[in-house]
């Protein structure tokens, strides 16, 4: 009896030990998977209608509208898949830059004539933009005398990455490089801040043209007519500094982004289905030879990438 009792106790002990070790092993496997799994900010392609069915269930009016809008994209516009983009206040910039790199688009024509790495100093020394020291890097809210050096590093990274991607002819290799780049949050952050600065530089350039009574694009006349963006400084302080922190790009910012990068940004606004505002382009009147990229949005706040 003593031997049997000892054997039963031993079996119970080893059973509990087995369960405990199994639980700990499962926890460590999950931890290592989370630690070493690439956190892609632009996810792989998924079937468009499957994504819609998963995200928009039920019979609420908005859900019904969204399902009709997605069916329109699938059957009439031949969009078969979608790439989900990380939802944060950089996602419009992320969606645009991902497509520029993945498509291997070349530099805008004006960038080919300038060393964009020197643009921060150019604004300071040639145009006297001392106020650029108040530039804020999204959630970091970094300002100060070293802002020019920090901006220079961001713009230099953008130039290097853009040069590398535009020089690669193989689509699959560009895709692999995009997956690597858009899983590095630190590099992404610098690229998006570089894009913000490029927008600010273009606003400053056009503002100088306006002061000299030169013709400027209509979108900039609209920008400068607003009290909160009457000049480059107010545009930076009231709008651009908040991008990446408390808000994303507004519609007029999308116009400026398209103008600065010389791309036609076509946005399919699903919540505006069956209206004249369902499809919009930024800018509205791009030059004929500008390449086109497409985005879709369900609310004008967050964007995803349609795949044709």
Coordinates of C-alpha atoms in Angstrom, one line a residue:
X1 CA 0.0 0.0 0.0
X2 CA 2.8 2.4 0.9
X3 CA 4.5 1.6 -2.5
X4 CA 1.3 2.2 -4.4
X5 CA 0.6 5.5 -2.6
X6 CA 4.2 6.6 -3.4
X7 CA 3.7 5.7 -7.0
X8 CA 0.4 7.6 -7.3
X9 CA 2.0 10.6 -5.7
X10 CA 4.9 10.5 -8.0
X11 CA 2.7 10.2 -11.1
X12 CA 0.6 13.2 -9.9
X13 CA 3.8 15.2 -9.3
X14 CA 5.2 14.4 -12.8
X15 CA 1.8 15.1 -14.4
X16 CA 1.7 18.6 -12.8
X17 CA 5.3 19.2 -13.8
X18 CA 4.5 18.2 -17.3
X19 CA 1.6 20.6 -17.5
X20 CA 3.7 23.4 -16.0
X21 CA 6.6 22.9 -18.4
X22 CA 4.2 22.7 -21.3
X23 CA 2.6 26.0 -20.3
X24 CA 6.0 27.7 -19.9
X25 CA 7.2 26.3 -23.2
X26 CA 4.1 27.6 -25.0
X27 CA 4.6 31.0 -23.4
X28 CA 8.2 31.2 -24.5
X29 CA 7.3 30.1 -28.0
X30 CA 4.7 32.8 -28.3
X31 CA 7.2 35.4 -26.8
X32 CA 9.9 34.5 -29.3
X33 CA 7.5 34.6 -32.2
X34 CA 6.3 38.0 -31.2
X35 CA 9.8 39.3 -30.7
X36 CA 11.3 38.1 -34.0
X37 CA 8.3 38.4 -36.2
X38 CA 8.5 41.4 -38.5
X39 CA 5.9 44.0 -37.6
X40 CA 5.0 45.1 -41.1
X41 CA 3.3 48.5 -41.3
X42 CA 2.0 47.6 -44.7
X43 CA 0.5 44.1 -44.7
X44 CA 0.5 41.5 -47.4
X45 CA -2.3 41.4 -50.0
X46 CA -5.6 40.0 -49.0
X47 CA -8.7 39.3 -51.1
X48 CA -10.8 42.5 -51.2
X49 CA -14.2 41.0 -50.7
X50 CA -13.0 38.7 -47.9
X51 CA -11.5 41.7 -46.2
X52 CA -14.9 43.6 -46.6
X53 CA -16.9 40.6 -45.2
X54 CA -14.6 40.5 -42.2
X55 CA -14.7 44.2 -41.4
X56 CA -18.3 45.1 -42.4
X57 CA -20.8 42.7 -40.9
X58 CA -24.4 43.4 -40.0
X59 CA -27.2 45.4 -41.5
X60 CA -26.3 48.9 -40.2
X61 CA -26.6 51.5 -43.0
X62 CA -22.9 52.2 -43.0
X63 CA -22.0 48.5 -43.2
X64 CA -24.4 48.1 -46.2
X65 CA -22.9 51.2 -47.9
X66 CA -19.4 49.9 -47.4
X67 CA -20.2 46.4 -48.8
X68 CA -21.7 48.1 -51.9
X69 CA -18.6 50.3 -52.3
X70 CA -16.3 47.3 -52.0
X71 CA -18.3 45.4 -54.6
X72 CA -18.0 48.4 -56.9
X73 CA -14.2 48.3 -56.6
X74 CA -14.1 44.5 -57.1
X75 CA -16.5 44.1 -60.1
X76 CA -16.3 47.4 -61.9
X77 CA -12.9 48.7 -61.1
X78 CA -11.2 45.3 -61.1
X79 CA -9.5 45.8 -57.7
X80 CA -9.0 42.3 -56.4
X81 CA -6.9 42.7 -53.3
X82 CA -6.0 45.3 -50.6
X83 CA -3.0 45.9 -48.5
X84 CA -3.9 47.1 -45.0
X85 CA -1.8 49.9 -43.7
X86 CA -1.0 50.5 -40.1
X87 CA -3.5 52.9 -38.5
X88 CA -1.6 55.9 -37.1
X89 CA -1.1 59.5 -38.0
X90 CA 1.5 58.7 -40.6
X91 CA -0.6 56.3 -42.7
X92 CA -1.3 58.6 -45.6
X93 CA 2.4 59.3 -46.0
X94 CA 3.2 55.6 -45.5
X95 CA 0.6 54.6 -48.2
X96 CA 2.0 57.0 -50.7
X97 CA 5.7 56.3 -50.1
X98 CA 5.2 52.5 -50.1
X99 CA 3.8 52.7 -53.6
X100 CA 6.5 55.1 -54.8
X101 CA 9.2 52.6 -53.7
X102 CA 7.4 49.4 -54.6
X103 CA 6.7 50.8 -58.1
X104 CA 10.3 52.0 -58.5
X105 CA 9.2 55.6 -59.4
X106 CA 11.9 58.1 -60.2
X107 CA 12.6 61.4 -58.4
X108 CA 10.4 64.4 -59.2
X109 CA 11.9 66.5 -61.9
X110 CA 12.7 69.4 -59.5
X111 CA 14.6 67.0 -57.2
X112 CA 16.9 66.0 -60.0
X113 CA 18.1 69.6 -60.3
X114 CA 18.8 70.1 -56.6
X115 CA 20.7 68.3 -53.9
X116 CA 17.7 67.9 -51.5
X117 CA 20.0 67.0 -48.6
X118 CA 21.1 70.7 -48.6
X119 CA 17.5 72.1 -48.6
X120 CA 17.2 72.7 -44.8
X121 CA 20.3 74.9 -44.8
X122 CA 19.1 76.6 -48.0
X123 CA 15.9 77.7 -46.3
X124 CA 18.0 79.0 -43.4
X125 CA 20.8 80.8 -45.1
X126 CA 19.4 81.8 -48.5
X127 CA 15.8 82.6 -47.5
X128 CA 16.3 83.5 -43.8
X129 CA 13.8 81.0 -42.5
X130 CA 15.0 81.1 -38.8
X131 CA 11.5 79.9 -37.8
X132 CA 12.4 76.5 -39.1
X133 CA 13.9 75.8 -35.6
X134 CA 10.3 75.4 -34.4
X135 CA 9.8 72.4 -36.7
X136 CA 8.4 69.5 -34.7
X137 CA 9.2 65.8 -35.5
X138 CA 5.7 64.3 -35.0
X139 CA 5.3 62.7 -31.5
X140 CA 8.9 63.5 -30.6
X141 CA 8.2 67.2 -30.5
X142 CA 11.9 68.0 -31.1
X143 CA 12.8 71.6 -31.7
X144 CA 15.9 73.6 -31.3
X145 CA 19.1 74.7 -33.0
X146 CA 20.0 71.2 -34.1
X147 CA 16.7 70.8 -36.1
X148 CA 18.6 71.5 -39.3
X149 CA 21.1 68.6 -38.7
X150 CA 18.2 66.3 -37.8
X151 CA 16.2 67.3 -40.9
X152 CA 19.3 66.8 -43.1
X153 CA 19.7 63.2 -41.9
X154 CA 16.0 62.5 -42.6
X155 CA 16.2 64.0 -46.1
X156 CA 19.5 62.1 -46.8
X157 CA 17.8 58.8 -45.8
X158 CA 14.9 59.6 -48.2
X159 CA 17.3 60.4 -51.0
X160 CA 19.4 57.2 -50.5
X161 CA 16.3 54.9 -50.2
X162 CA 14.6 56.5 -53.2
X163 CA 17.7 56.2 -55.3
X164 CA 18.1 52.5 -54.3
X165 CA 14.5 51.6 -55.1
X166 CA 14.3 53.5 -58.4
X167 CA 17.4 51.7 -59.6
X168 CA 16.0 48.2 -59.1
X169 CA 14.2 46.8 -62.1
X170 CA 13.0 43.6 -60.6
X171 CA 9.5 44.0 -59.0
X172 CA 9.9 41.1 -56.6
X173 CA 13.2 42.4 -55.3
X174 CA 11.6 45.8 -54.7
X175 CA 8.8 44.1 -52.8
X176 CA 11.2 42.3 -50.5
X177 CA 13.1 45.5 -49.8
X178 CA 9.8 47.2 -49.0
X179 CA 8.9 44.5 -46.6
X180 CA 12.2 45.0 -44.8
X181 CA 12.1 48.8 -44.8
X182 CA 8.5 49.1 -43.7
X183 CA 9.1 46.8 -40.7
X184 CA 11.7 49.3 -39.2
X185 CA 9.7 51.9 -37.3
X186 CA 12.8 54.1 -36.8
X187 CA 13.7 54.3 -40.5
X188 CA 10.0 54.8 -41.4
X189 CA 9.7 57.7 -38.9
X190 CA 12.7 59.5 -40.5
X191 CA 11.3 59.0 -44.0
X192 CA 7.9 60.5 -43.1
X193 CA 9.5 63.5 -41.5
X194 CA 11.6 64.0 -44.6
X195 CA 8.3 64.0 -46.7
X196 CA 6.8 66.5 -44.3
X197 CA 9.9 68.8 -44.8
X198 CA 9.7 68.4 -48.6
X199 CA 6.1 69.6 -48.4
X200 CA 7.1 72.6 -46.3
X201 CA 9.9 73.4 -48.7
X202 CA 7.5 73.4 -51.7
X203 CA 5.1 75.6 -49.7
X204 CA 7.9 78.1 -49.0
X205 CA 9.1 78.1 -52.6
X206 CA 5.6 78.8 -53.9
X207 CA 5.1 81.5 -51.3
X208 CA 8.2 83.3 -52.5
X209 CA 6.8 83.1 -56.1
X210 CA 3.5 84.6 -54.9
X211 CA 5.3 87.5 -53.2
X212 CA 7.0 88.2 -56.5
X213 CA 3.6 88.3 -58.2
X214 CA 4.2 85.2 -60.2
X215 CA 1.5 82.8 -61.1
X216 CA 1.0 79.9 -58.7
X217 CA -1.1 76.8 -58.7
X218 CA -4.7 77.3 -57.5
X219 CA -4.3 74.8 -54.6
X220 CA -1.7 77.1 -53.1
X221 CA -3.9 80.1 -53.4
X222 CA -6.5 78.2 -51.4
X223 CA -3.8 77.3 -48.8
X224 CA -2.6 80.8 -48.3
X225 CA -6.1 82.2 -48.1
X226 CA -6.7 80.4 -44.8
X227 CA -5.9 82.3 -41.6
X228 CA -4.2 79.2 -40.2
X229 CA -1.8 78.8 -43.2
X230 CA -1.4 82.3 -44.6
X231 CA 2.4 81.8 -44.9
X232 CA 4.8 78.9 -44.5
X233 CA 5.4 79.5 -40.8
X234 CA 1.7 79.4 -39.9
X235 CA 1.3 76.3 -42.1
X236 CA 4.1 74.6 -40.3
X237 CA 2.9 75.6 -36.8
X238 CA -0.8 75.0 -37.2
X239 CA -0.8 72.0 -39.5
X240 CA 2.4 70.3 -40.4
X241 CA 3.9 70.0 -36.9
X242 CA 0.8 68.0 -35.8
X243 CA 1.1 65.4 -38.6
X244 CA 2.4 62.1 -37.1
X245 CA 1.5 63.3 -33.6
X246 CA -2.2 64.3 -33.1
X247 CA -3.5 64.1 -36.7
X248 CA -2.8 62.9 -40.2
X249 CA -2.8 64.7 -43.5
X250 CA -5.8 66.9 -44.3
X251 CA -7.2 67.0 -47.9
X252 CA -5.3 70.1 -48.8
X253 CA -2.1 68.5 -47.4
X254 CA -2.7 65.6 -49.8
X255 CA -2.8 68.2 -52.7
X256 CA 0.6 69.5 -51.5
X257 CA 2.1 66.0 -51.1
X258 CA 1.1 65.1 -54.7
X259 CA 2.4 68.4 -56.0
X260 CA 5.7 68.0 -54.2
X261 CA 6.3 64.4 -55.2
X262 CA 4.9 64.9 -58.7
X263 CA 2.5 62.0 -58.5
X264 CA -1.3 61.9 -59.1
X265 CA -2.8 60.5 -55.9
X266 CA -6.2 59.0 -56.7
X267 CA -8.2 58.3 -53.6
X268 CA -11.4 56.1 -53.6
X269 CA -13.5 57.4 -50.7
X270 CA -15.8 54.5 -49.9
X271 CA -17.9 56.4 -47.4
X272 CA -18.8 58.7 -50.3
X273 CA -20.0 55.9 -52.5
X274 CA -22.7 56.9 -55.1
X275 CA -21.7 60.6 -54.9
X276 CA -19.5 62.8 -57.0
X277 CA -16.9 62.8 -54.3
X278 CA -16.4 59.0 -54.4
X279 CA -13.2 59.4 -56.4
X280 CA -10.9 62.4 -55.9
X281 CA -7.4 63.2 -57.2
X282 CA -4.6 65.1 -55.5
X283 CA -3.8 67.4 -57.2
X284 CA -6.9 67.8 -59.3
X285 CA -5.0 68.9 -62.4
X286 CA -1.7 67.0 -62.4
X287 CA 0.7 67.2 -65.3
X288 CA 0.1 64.6 -67.9
X289 CA 3.3 62.7 -67.4
X290 CA 3.0 62.3 -63.6
X291 CA 2.6 58.7 -62.5
X292 CA -0.6 57.7 -60.7
X293 CA -0.9 55.8 -57.4
X294 CA -4.2 54.8 -55.7
X295 CA -5.4 54.8 -52.2
X296 CA -8.7 53.8 -50.6
X297 CA -10.2 55.2 -47.4
X298 CA -13.3 54.5 -45.4
X299 CA -13.3 57.8 -43.5
X300 CA -10.7 60.3 -44.9
X301 CA -8.6 59.6 -41.8
X302 CA -6.9 56.2 -42.5
X303 CA -5.8 54.8 -45.8
X304 CA -5.2 51.4 -47.4
X305 CA -3.6 50.4 -50.7
X306 CA -5.8 48.8 -53.4
X307 CA -4.1 46.2 -55.6
X308 CA -5.4 45.9 -59.2

